[in-house]
Amino acid sequence: MKTLPKGANAPLSSAGTVRIELCWPPNRDTLDVVCFAVGADGRIPNDDWFVFYNQLQAPGGVVALSTPAAGRAEIRVQPEHLPAGVDRLVIAAALSHGAFRDLIGARLTTTPATGEPLAFELTEAGDEQALIFAELYRHGAGWKLRAVGQGFRGGLQPLAEHFGVAVAEEASSGPPPSDPAPPMPIPLESAPSPTSERHRRARPGWLTWSLALLILLATATGAIWMFAPDWLERPGELWAEARERFSPDPSTGVTLDPPQPPPATAERDDGPTAWRRLPTLYQAPTCPWEDAQVFERYHALGDNYVRILQRVERSNKLLGKWRNELRQLTSGCAAPFIDGNRQEAEQLGQLPIAAWMDESIKLNNCAGLLIKRLDKELNQESRPIILQRLVREADRARNLESDLTDIARDLAYLRNKTARLLDGFQENIEACGH
């Protein structure tokens, strides 16, 4: 058996079934092992090619996942039967709790039907909750295995989104809960208990309801006699007028067409996220900056993100303080109170949150392109020293992309929070009569 260091690759016989086994200490946290079958763009063709605990095999069974025992997962792959659109199989795992630094020593073994088995042992990891162990990728007419050992922050969801999986907001990285207990059987009808008889007798009967209805009718008649006595003098005219007012006019009636079935040529998509897909015009991402400029702008983005966060938190505390003061006022608002709310609203409205959100999206595109370029160089490289450098650069690029995703999400939250704060300051001003 040949052991590969991190970043190294080796040819792999693609004849027959390739068995990939991932083992870790069974007394540690449970790993959720997954496989992404991705194309040349680094994304899965559709959700059917994301193999995980809720979908144990890809179409045709060419990739199948199983967990035969605690601390062990197995993926069986038929490389010869994979469609031409699948260029890589990414073997990864995620933790619901803890970090991969606690799973040092986890071992991945790849055993082809013919040829020498290949192994990779995890010797270093940080506080990541997801990790890419290895990749099977096309190389010429055959296949190769590369030991990756790349951590990914945030767990399974950001890792899956990186490879094009549409993850629902409520999705979690843990396996599905066990089947709920069956409902209690309904007991057979039996003799009523004294308690049930007593409750039955206590229910109001028809006589009680009739008496209540008569009282209501008498009350209504008395009210009409007191406030509109002319209604009682001409009941026939009143009834005719009501019929004329509320009866529909046949000449102006509106007819509703029955619902039409969907067109016969409508495409059908039974994927788990089909209802959220909309036809869009795809535009390939671009990056207007060099790699060094990307990291410089990323640091500037981080500094400004911290300033925006601090400024919004300051405004949030001021709004709470001024609302409490407003509740305690017994007379008109003082001029400093009104001016303070106006100045705070004006300064908060000038925060360039939208501009920095656009910057984070552009930088995220750059990080994605950088990762693809480094992955391509890794696929073509075999010299150990250069491989180590490329692996370090790929790690840095993936961490960059993960951080930018988090910052963009936080900025969107701060933008919404800023809008709510502006409404709050305006409410304070209006409450003072200005």
Short mmCIF file of C-alpha atoms in Angstrom, two decimals:
data_model
loop_
_atom_site.label_atom_id
_atom_site.label_comp_id
_atom_site.label_asym_id
_atom_site.label_seq_id
_atom_site.Cartn_x
_atom_site.Cartn_y
_atom_site.Cartn_z
CA MET A 1 0.00 0.00 0.00
CA LYS A 2 1.33 3.43 -0.96
CA THR A 3 0.78 6.34 1.44
CA LEU A 4 0.39 9.78 -0.13
CA PRO A 5 1.45 12.96 1.70
CA LYS A 6 -0.83 15.97 1.64
CA GLY A 7 -0.97 17.43 -1.88
CA ALA A 8 0.50 14.39 -3.62
CA ASN A 9 -1.26 12.43 -6.37
CA ALA A 10 -0.92 9.01 -7.96
CA PRO A 11 -2.49 7.11 -10.86
CA LEU A 12 -5.48 4.95 -10.02
CA SER A 13 -6.77 1.98 -11.94
CA SER A 14 -10.31 2.76 -13.10
CA ALA A 15 -11.25 -0.78 -14.13
CA GLY A 16 -14.07 -2.24 -12.07
CA THR A 17 -15.18 -0.83 -8.73
CA VAL A 18 -12.97 1.47 -6.65
CA ARG A 19 -13.58 1.21 -2.90
CA ILE A 20 -12.82 4.29 -0.79
CA GLU A 21 -12.83 3.73 2.97
CA LEU A 22 -12.59 6.47 5.59
CA CYS A 23 -11.81 5.41 9.17
CA TRP A 24 -11.58 7.51 12.34
CA PRO A 25 -11.53 6.75 16.09
CA PRO A 26 -15.05 5.47 16.91
CA ASN A 27 -15.01 7.14 20.33
CA ARG A 28 -14.74 10.60 18.73
CA ASP A 29 -17.43 12.71 17.08
CA THR A 30 -19.33 11.08 14.22
CA LEU A 31 -18.30 12.16 10.72
CA ASP A 32 -20.84 12.84 7.99
CA VAL A 33 -19.02 11.59 4.91
CA VAL A 34 -20.12 13.10 1.57
CA CYS A 35 -19.12 12.97 -2.09
CA PHE A 36 -19.53 15.71 -4.71
CA ALA A 37 -19.42 14.66 -8.38
CA VAL A 38 -18.47 17.95 -10.06
CA GLY A 39 -17.89 19.08 -13.60
CA ALA A 40 -15.22 21.24 -15.18
CA ASP A 41 -16.76 24.34 -13.56
CA GLY A 42 -16.24 22.87 -10.08
CA ARG A 43 -19.98 22.45 -9.42
CA ILE A 44 -22.30 19.47 -9.37
CA PRO A 45 -24.50 19.09 -12.50
CA ASN A 46 -27.58 18.86 -10.25
CA ASP A 47 -28.50 17.76 -6.74
CA ASP A 48 -28.58 14.09 -7.77
CA TRP A 49 -24.77 14.14 -7.79
CA PHE A 50 -24.44 15.13 -4.14
CA VAL A 51 -24.11 11.84 -2.23
CA PHE A 52 -24.66 12.12 1.53
CA TYR A 53 -26.64 10.57 4.38
CA ASN A 54 -30.03 11.53 2.88
CA GLN A 55 -29.09 10.40 -0.66
CA LEU A 56 -26.84 7.36 -0.47
CA GLN A 57 -26.15 6.96 -4.18
CA ALA A 58 -25.79 8.88 -7.42
CA PRO A 59 -27.85 8.08 -10.56
CA GLY A 60 -27.27 4.51 -11.72
CA GLY A 61 -25.45 3.64 -8.50
CA VAL A 62 -22.10 4.75 -9.96
CA VAL A 63 -21.30 6.35 -6.59
CA ALA A 64 -22.69 4.70 -3.45
CA LEU A 65 -22.17 5.56 0.23
CA SER A 66 -22.54 3.27 3.23
CA THR A 67 -21.58 3.28 6.93
CA PRO A 68 -20.96 -0.36 7.82
CA ALA A 69 -19.72 0.33 11.37
CA ALA A 70 -19.03 3.08 13.90
CA GLY A 71 -15.97 5.08 12.92
CA ARG A 72 -16.06 3.81 9.34
CA ALA A 73 -17.66 4.92 6.07
CA GLU A 74 -17.29 3.44 2.60
CA ILE A 75 -17.81 4.89 -0.87
CA ARG A 76 -17.90 2.60 -3.92
CA VAL A 77 -17.24 4.22 -7.28
CA GLN A 78 -17.46 2.89 -10.84
CA PRO A 79 -15.22 5.36 -12.72
CA GLU A 80 -15.80 3.75 -16.12
CA HIS A 81 -19.55 4.43 -15.87
CA LEU A 82 -19.37 8.05 -14.73
CA PRO A 83 -20.83 10.47 -17.33
CA ALA A 84 -18.46 12.61 -19.35
CA GLY A 85 -19.71 15.72 -17.58
CA VAL A 86 -18.26 14.55 -14.26
CA ASP A 87 -14.57 15.50 -14.02
CA ARG A 88 -13.93 15.04 -10.31
CA LEU A 89 -15.20 13.22 -7.26
CA VAL A 90 -14.56 15.20 -4.08
CA ILE A 91 -14.48 13.04 -0.93
CA ALA A 92 -15.17 15.15 2.16
CA ALA A 93 -16.58 14.93 5.67
CA ALA A 94 -18.23 17.28 8.15
CA LEU A 95 -18.70 17.48 11.91
CA SER A 96 -21.81 18.66 13.70
CA HIS A 97 -19.73 19.38 16.83
CA GLY A 98 -16.04 19.81 17.60
CA ALA A 99 -13.23 20.34 15.12
CA PHE A 100 -11.00 18.22 12.90
CA ARG A 101 -7.97 18.87 15.08
CA ASP A 102 -9.55 16.26 17.38
CA LEU A 103 -9.56 13.72 14.55
CA ILE A 104 -5.86 13.67 13.70
CA GLY A 105 -5.07 10.16 12.50
CA ALA A 106 -8.24 9.69 10.44
CA ARG A 107 -7.25 7.59 7.44
CA LEU A 108 -8.60 7.33 3.91
CA THR A 109 -7.79 4.19 1.92
CA THR A 110 -8.53 3.80 -1.79
CA THR A 111 -8.56 0.24 -3.10
CA PRO A 112 -9.03 -0.29 -6.86
CA ALA A 113 -10.19 -3.59 -8.35
CA THR A 114 -6.70 -4.03 -9.76
CA GLY A 115 -3.50 -2.29 -8.80
CA GLU A 116 -1.92 -0.97 -5.62
CA PRO A 117 -4.10 0.58 -2.89
CA LEU A 118 -3.46 4.21 -1.95
CA ALA A 119 -3.78 5.76 1.52
CA PHE A 120 -3.81 9.22 3.06
CA GLU A 121 -3.64 9.95 6.78
CA LEU A 122 -4.72 13.23 8.33
CA THR A 123 -1.69 14.57 10.19
CA GLU A 124 -2.68 18.21 10.66
CA ALA A 125 -5.94 20.13 11.01
CA GLY A 126 -7.34 23.21 12.70
CA ASP A 127 -10.70 24.29 14.06
CA GLU A 128 -12.60 23.59 10.82
CA GLN A 129 -15.87 21.65 10.89
CA ALA A 130 -15.54 20.34 7.31
CA LEU A 131 -12.58 18.85 5.48
CA ILE A 132 -11.85 17.65 1.95
CA PHE A 133 -9.88 14.41 2.29
CA ALA A 134 -9.20 13.50 -1.34
CA GLU A 135 -10.23 13.89 -4.95
CA LEU A 136 -10.54 11.42 -7.81
CA TYR A 137 -10.06 13.31 -11.06
CA ARG A 138 -9.69 12.55 -14.74
CA HIS A 139 -6.18 12.61 -16.12
CA GLY A 140 -5.94 11.91 -19.83
CA ALA A 141 -7.72 8.62 -20.49
CA GLY A 142 -7.46 7.49 -16.86
CA TRP A 143 -7.97 8.67 -13.30
CA LYS A 144 -5.77 9.92 -10.48
CA LEU A 145 -6.20 10.28 -6.72
CA ARG A 146 -4.94 13.38 -4.94
CA ALA A 147 -4.60 13.68 -1.16
CA VAL A 148 -6.04 17.10 -0.25
CA GLY A 149 -6.48 17.44 3.52
CA GLN A 150 -8.05 20.89 3.09
CA GLY A 151 -10.16 22.22 5.97
CA PHE A 152 -13.27 24.27 5.32
CA ARG A 153 -14.78 26.64 7.85
CA GLY A 154 -18.46 26.64 8.70
CA GLY A 155 -19.31 22.96 8.37
CA LEU A 156 -21.23 21.10 5.69
CA GLN A 157 -23.49 23.92 4.47
CA PRO A 158 -20.81 26.32 3.12
CA LEU A 159 -18.87 23.36 1.74
CA ALA A 160 -21.95 22.10 -0.13
CA GLU A 161 -22.78 25.60 -1.39
CA HIS A 162 -19.20 25.92 -2.67
CA PHE A 163 -19.83 22.94 -4.97
CA GLY A 164 -23.22 24.23 -6.16
CA VAL A 165 -25.65 22.50 -3.80
CA ALA A 166 -28.70 24.60 -2.93
CA VAL A 167 -29.00 24.09 0.83
CA ALA A 168 -32.24 25.03 2.60
CA GLU A 169 -31.98 27.51 5.47
CA GLU A 170 -33.12 24.97 7.99
CA ALA A 171 -30.67 22.30 6.80
CA SER A 172 -28.28 20.97 9.39
CA SER A 173 -25.05 19.04 9.08
CA GLY A 174 -26.20 16.15 11.21
CA PRO A 175 -27.95 12.96 10.08
CA PRO A 176 -31.74 12.91 10.00
CA PRO A 177 -33.51 12.20 13.29
CA SER A 178 -34.76 8.70 13.98
CA ASP A 179 -38.28 7.77 12.95
CA PRO A 180 -40.88 9.14 15.37
CA ALA A 181 -42.71 6.69 17.59
CA PRO A 182 -46.01 5.44 16.12
CA PRO A 183 -49.14 7.11 17.48
CA MET A 184 -50.94 5.47 20.37
CA PRO A 185 -53.66 3.09 19.20
CA ILE A 186 -57.23 4.29 19.61
CA PRO A 187 -58.94 2.18 22.32
CA LEU A 188 -62.03 0.19 21.46
CA GLU A 189 -65.37 1.65 22.47
CA SER A 190 -66.19 0.67 26.02
CA ALA A 191 -68.82 1.43 28.61
CA PRO A 192 -68.90 5.13 29.55
CA SER A 193 -67.36 6.04 32.84
CA PRO A 194 -69.27 7.99 35.51
CA THR A 195 -67.06 10.97 34.80
CA SER A 196 -67.92 11.00 31.08
CA GLU A 197 -71.64 10.72 31.89
CA ARG A 198 -71.40 13.70 34.22
CA HIS A 199 -69.65 15.78 31.54
CA ARG A 200 -72.24 14.77 28.99
CA ARG A 201 -75.10 15.89 31.24
CA ALA A 202 -73.32 19.17 31.88
CA ARG A 203 -73.35 20.11 28.19
CA PRO A 204 -76.04 22.65 27.23
CA GLY A 205 -78.99 21.03 25.45
CA TRP A 206 -81.19 22.25 22.59
CA LEU A 207 -83.56 23.98 24.99
CA THR A 208 -80.79 26.20 26.34
CA TRP A 209 -79.61 27.16 22.84
CA SER A 210 -83.18 27.93 21.71
CA LEU A 211 -83.79 30.18 24.70
CA ALA A 212 -80.53 32.07 24.01
CA LEU A 213 -81.53 32.57 20.34
CA LEU A 214 -84.94 33.95 21.31
CA ILE A 215 -83.32 36.43 23.70
CA LEU A 216 -80.98 37.64 20.93
CA LEU A 217 -83.89 38.08 18.47
CA ALA A 218 -85.92 40.01 21.04
CA THR A 219 -82.94 42.27 21.77
CA ALA A 220 -82.42 42.97 18.06
CA THR A 221 -86.12 43.75 17.52
CA GLY A 222 -86.11 46.15 20.46
CA ALA A 223 -83.06 47.95 19.09
CA ILE A 224 -84.74 48.35 15.68
CA TRP A 225 -87.94 49.64 17.27
CA MET A 226 -85.96 52.24 19.26
CA PHE A 227 -83.49 53.49 16.63
CA ALA A 228 -85.31 52.82 13.30
CA PRO A 229 -89.06 52.44 13.90
CA ASP A 230 -89.88 53.16 10.25
CA TRP A 231 -88.33 49.82 9.28
CA LEU A 232 -91.11 48.00 11.15
CA GLU A 233 -93.83 50.06 9.40
CA ARG A 234 -92.77 49.01 5.85
CA PRO A 235 -91.16 45.54 5.99
CA GLY A 236 -92.21 44.64 2.44
CA GLU A 237 -90.48 47.68 0.90
CA LEU A 238 -87.37 47.01 2.99
CA TRP A 239 -87.18 43.39 1.79
CA ALA A 240 -87.60 44.40 -1.88
CA GLU A 241 -84.91 47.05 -1.59
CA ALA A 242 -82.50 44.57 -0.03
CA ARG A 243 -83.09 42.01 -2.78
CA GLU A 244 -82.55 44.66 -5.49
CA ARG A 245 -79.31 45.89 -3.86
CA PHE A 246 -77.64 42.56 -3.22
CA SER A 247 -78.87 40.39 -6.11
CA PRO A 248 -76.38 40.20 -9.02
CA ASP A 249 -77.34 41.70 -12.36
CA PRO A 250 -77.18 38.97 -15.07
CA SER A 251 -76.20 41.53 -17.69
CA THR A 252 -73.09 42.52 -15.80
CA GLY A 253 -72.19 39.15 -14.32
CA VAL A 254 -68.58 37.99 -14.33
CA THR A 255 -67.74 34.45 -15.45
CA LEU A 256 -64.55 32.70 -14.38
CA ASP A 257 -62.73 30.40 -16.74
CA PRO A 258 -61.84 26.99 -15.30
CA PRO A 259 -58.20 26.51 -14.35
CA GLN A 260 -56.08 25.48 -17.30
CA PRO A 261 -53.67 22.53 -17.07
CA PRO A 262 -49.95 23.24 -17.54
CA PRO A 263 -48.72 23.15 -21.14
CA ALA A 264 -47.75 19.71 -22.38
CA THR A 265 -44.26 20.87 -23.22
CA ALA A 266 -43.50 22.19 -19.74
CA GLU A 267 -40.25 20.87 -18.36
CA ARG A 268 -40.44 18.72 -15.28
CA ASP A 269 -37.87 18.97 -12.55
CA ASP A 270 -38.32 16.74 -9.55
CA GLY A 271 -35.15 17.82 -7.78
CA PRO A 272 -35.35 18.82 -4.12
CA THR A 273 -34.83 22.48 -4.94
CA ALA A 274 -36.64 22.73 -8.28
CA TRP A 275 -39.25 25.14 -6.93
CA ARG A 276 -36.54 27.67 -6.12
CA ARG A 277 -34.88 27.65 -9.57
CA LEU A 278 -35.54 30.46 -12.01
CA PRO A 279 -34.23 30.76 -15.57
CA THR A 280 -31.32 33.18 -15.54
CA LEU A 281 -28.75 34.38 -18.07
CA TYR A 282 -25.44 33.03 -16.84
CA GLN A 283 -22.47 35.38 -16.87
CA ALA A 284 -19.05 33.95 -16.14
CA PRO A 285 -17.43 35.64 -13.10
CA THR A 286 -14.47 37.91 -13.75
CA CYS A 287 -11.81 39.48 -11.57
CA PRO A 288 -10.37 42.93 -12.43
CA TRP A 289 -7.43 42.65 -9.97
CA GLU A 290 -4.21 40.73 -9.58
CA ASP A 291 -3.87 38.21 -6.75
CA ALA A 292 -1.91 40.59 -4.52
CA GLN A 293 -4.50 43.31 -5.05
CA VAL A 294 -7.28 40.89 -4.12
CA PHE A 295 -5.74 40.23 -0.72
CA GLU A 296 -5.01 43.94 -0.17
CA ARG A 297 -8.63 44.83 -0.90
CA TYR A 298 -9.78 41.94 1.30
CA HIS A 299 -7.87 43.43 4.26
CA ALA A 300 -9.36 46.87 3.55
CA LEU A 301 -12.81 45.28 3.40
CA GLY A 302 -12.23 43.59 6.77
CA ASP A 303 -11.18 46.85 8.42
CA ASN A 304 -14.21 48.73 7.10
CA TYR A 305 -16.53 45.87 8.03
CA VAL A 306 -15.36 46.16 11.65
CA ARG A 307 -15.91 49.94 11.61
CA ILE A 308 -19.43 49.51 10.18
CA LEU A 309 -20.24 46.87 12.78
CA GLN A 310 -19.06 49.13 15.62
CA ARG A 311 -20.97 52.11 14.24
CA VAL A 312 -24.23 50.17 13.92
CA GLU A 313 -23.87 48.75 17.44
CA ARG A 314 -23.29 52.28 18.79
CA SER A 315 -26.47 53.50 17.08
CA ASN A 316 -28.39 50.51 18.42
CA LYS A 317 -27.39 51.36 22.02
CA LEU A 318 -28.26 55.04 21.53
CA LEU A 319 -31.68 54.20 20.12
CA GLY A 320 -32.47 52.02 23.12
CA LYS A 321 -31.29 54.73 25.53
CA TRP A 322 -33.33 57.47 23.81
CA ARG A 323 -36.46 55.31 23.65
CA ASN A 324 -36.29 54.82 27.42
CA GLU A 325 -35.89 58.57 27.90
CA LEU A 326 -38.86 59.22 25.62
CA ARG A 327 -41.08 56.94 27.71
CA GLN A 328 -40.15 58.79 30.87
CA LEU A 329 -40.82 62.30 29.50
CA THR A 330 -43.67 64.16 31.16
CA SER A 331 -43.43 67.30 28.99
CA GLY A 332 -42.05 68.25 25.57
CA CYS A 333 -38.79 66.90 24.12
CA ALA A 334 -35.64 68.90 24.73
CA ALA A 335 -33.80 70.33 21.71
CA PRO A 336 -30.64 68.19 22.31
CA PHE A 337 -32.79 65.05 22.23
CA ILE A 338 -34.28 65.94 18.84
CA ASP A 339 -30.94 67.08 17.40
CA GLY A 340 -29.23 63.90 18.61
CA ASN A 341 -31.76 61.66 16.86
CA ARG A 342 -31.46 63.69 13.66
CA GLN A 343 -27.67 63.64 13.64
CA GLU A 344 -27.54 59.93 14.38
CA ALA A 345 -29.99 59.14 11.57
CA GLU A 346 -28.04 61.33 9.14
CA GLN A 347 -24.67 59.73 9.98
CA LEU A 348 -26.11 56.22 9.93
CA GLY A 349 -27.66 56.81 6.52
CA GLN A 350 -24.24 57.77 5.11
CA LEU A 351 -22.62 54.42 5.94
CA PRO A 352 -21.39 52.85 2.65
CA ILE A 353 -22.71 49.39 3.46
CA ALA A 354 -24.04 48.70 -0.05
CA ALA A 355 -20.71 49.64 -1.64
CA TRP A 356 -18.77 47.27 0.63
CA MET A 357 -21.31 44.51 -0.08
CA ASP A 358 -20.58 44.91 -3.81
CA GLU A 359 -16.87 44.81 -3.03
CA SER A 360 -17.23 41.56 -1.07
CA ILE A 361 -19.13 39.93 -3.96
CA LYS A 362 -16.46 40.94 -6.48
CA LEU A 363 -13.69 39.69 -4.21
CA ASN A 364 -15.58 36.42 -3.70
CA ASN A 365 -15.63 35.94 -7.48
CA CYS A 366 -11.88 36.54 -7.53
CA ALA A 367 -11.35 33.97 -4.77
CA GLY A 368 -13.39 31.39 -6.69
CA LEU A 369 -11.38 31.96 -9.87
CA LEU A 370 -8.14 31.73 -7.87
CA ILE A 371 -9.21 28.38 -6.40
CA LYS A 372 -10.08 26.98 -9.84
CA ARG A 373 -6.73 28.10 -11.25
CA LEU A 374 -4.80 26.53 -8.36
CA ASP A 375 -6.80 23.31 -8.64
CA LYS A 376 -5.92 23.11 -12.31
CA GLU A 377 -2.23 23.63 -11.56
CA LEU A 378 -2.38 20.96 -8.85
CA ASN A 379 -3.88 18.49 -11.31
CA GLN A 380 -0.99 19.05 -13.71
CA GLU A 381 1.85 19.16 -11.16
CA SER A 382 3.79 16.22 -9.69
CA ARG A 383 6.94 17.84 -8.17
CA PRO A 384 6.65 17.63 -4.35
CA ILE A 385 8.10 21.07 -3.55
CA ILE A 386 5.82 22.87 -5.99
CA LEU A 387 2.88 20.75 -4.85
CA GLN A 388 3.37 21.87 -1.26
CA ARG A 389 3.44 25.52 -2.32
CA LEU A 390 0.29 25.12 -4.43
CA VAL A 391 -1.51 23.36 -1.57
CA ARG A 392 -0.66 26.23 0.79
CA GLU A 393 -1.90 28.77 -1.74
CA ALA A 394 -5.10 26.76 -2.30
CA ASP A 395 -5.69 26.62 1.47
CA ARG A 396 -5.27 30.38 1.68
CA ALA A 397 -7.64 30.96 -1.25
CA ARG A 398 -10.35 28.71 0.23
CA ASN A 399 -10.10 30.45 3.60
CA LEU A 400 -10.36 33.77 1.75
CA GLU A 401 -13.53 32.65 -0.03
CA SER A 402 -15.05 31.38 3.24
CA ASP A 403 -14.30 34.67 5.04
CA LEU A 404 -15.72 36.74 2.19
CA THR A 405 -18.93 34.70 2.22
CA ASP A 406 -19.32 35.35 5.96
CA ILE A 407 -18.61 39.08 5.58
CA ALA A 408 -21.12 39.47 2.74
CA ARG A 409 -23.79 37.73 4.82
CA ASP A 410 -23.02 39.92 7.85
CA LEU A 411 -23.12 43.09 5.75
CA ALA A 412 -26.56 42.14 4.43
CA TYR A 413 -27.73 41.74 8.02
CA LEU A 414 -26.21 45.10 9.00
CA ARG A 415 -27.90 46.79 6.05
CA ASN A 416 -31.31 45.54 7.22
CA LYS A 417 -30.53 46.48 10.81
CA THR A 418 -29.50 49.98 9.73
CA ALA A 419 -32.87 50.44 7.99
CA ARG A 420 -34.67 49.45 11.19
CA LEU A 421 -32.54 51.86 13.25
CA LEU A 422 -33.31 54.72 10.87
CA ASP A 423 -37.02 54.01 11.28
CA GLY A 424 -36.54 54.06 15.07
CA PHE A 425 -34.80 57.45 15.11
CA GLN A 426 -37.52 58.88 12.83
CA GLU A 427 -40.21 57.55 15.19
CA ASN A 428 -38.50 59.33 18.09
CA ILE A 429 -38.49 62.59 16.16
CA GLU A 430 -42.16 62.24 15.16
CA ALA A 431 -43.13 61.40 18.75
CA CYS A 432 -41.74 64.79 19.73
CA GLY A 433 -44.02 66.49 17.21
CA HIS A 434 -41.35 67.26 14.60
#
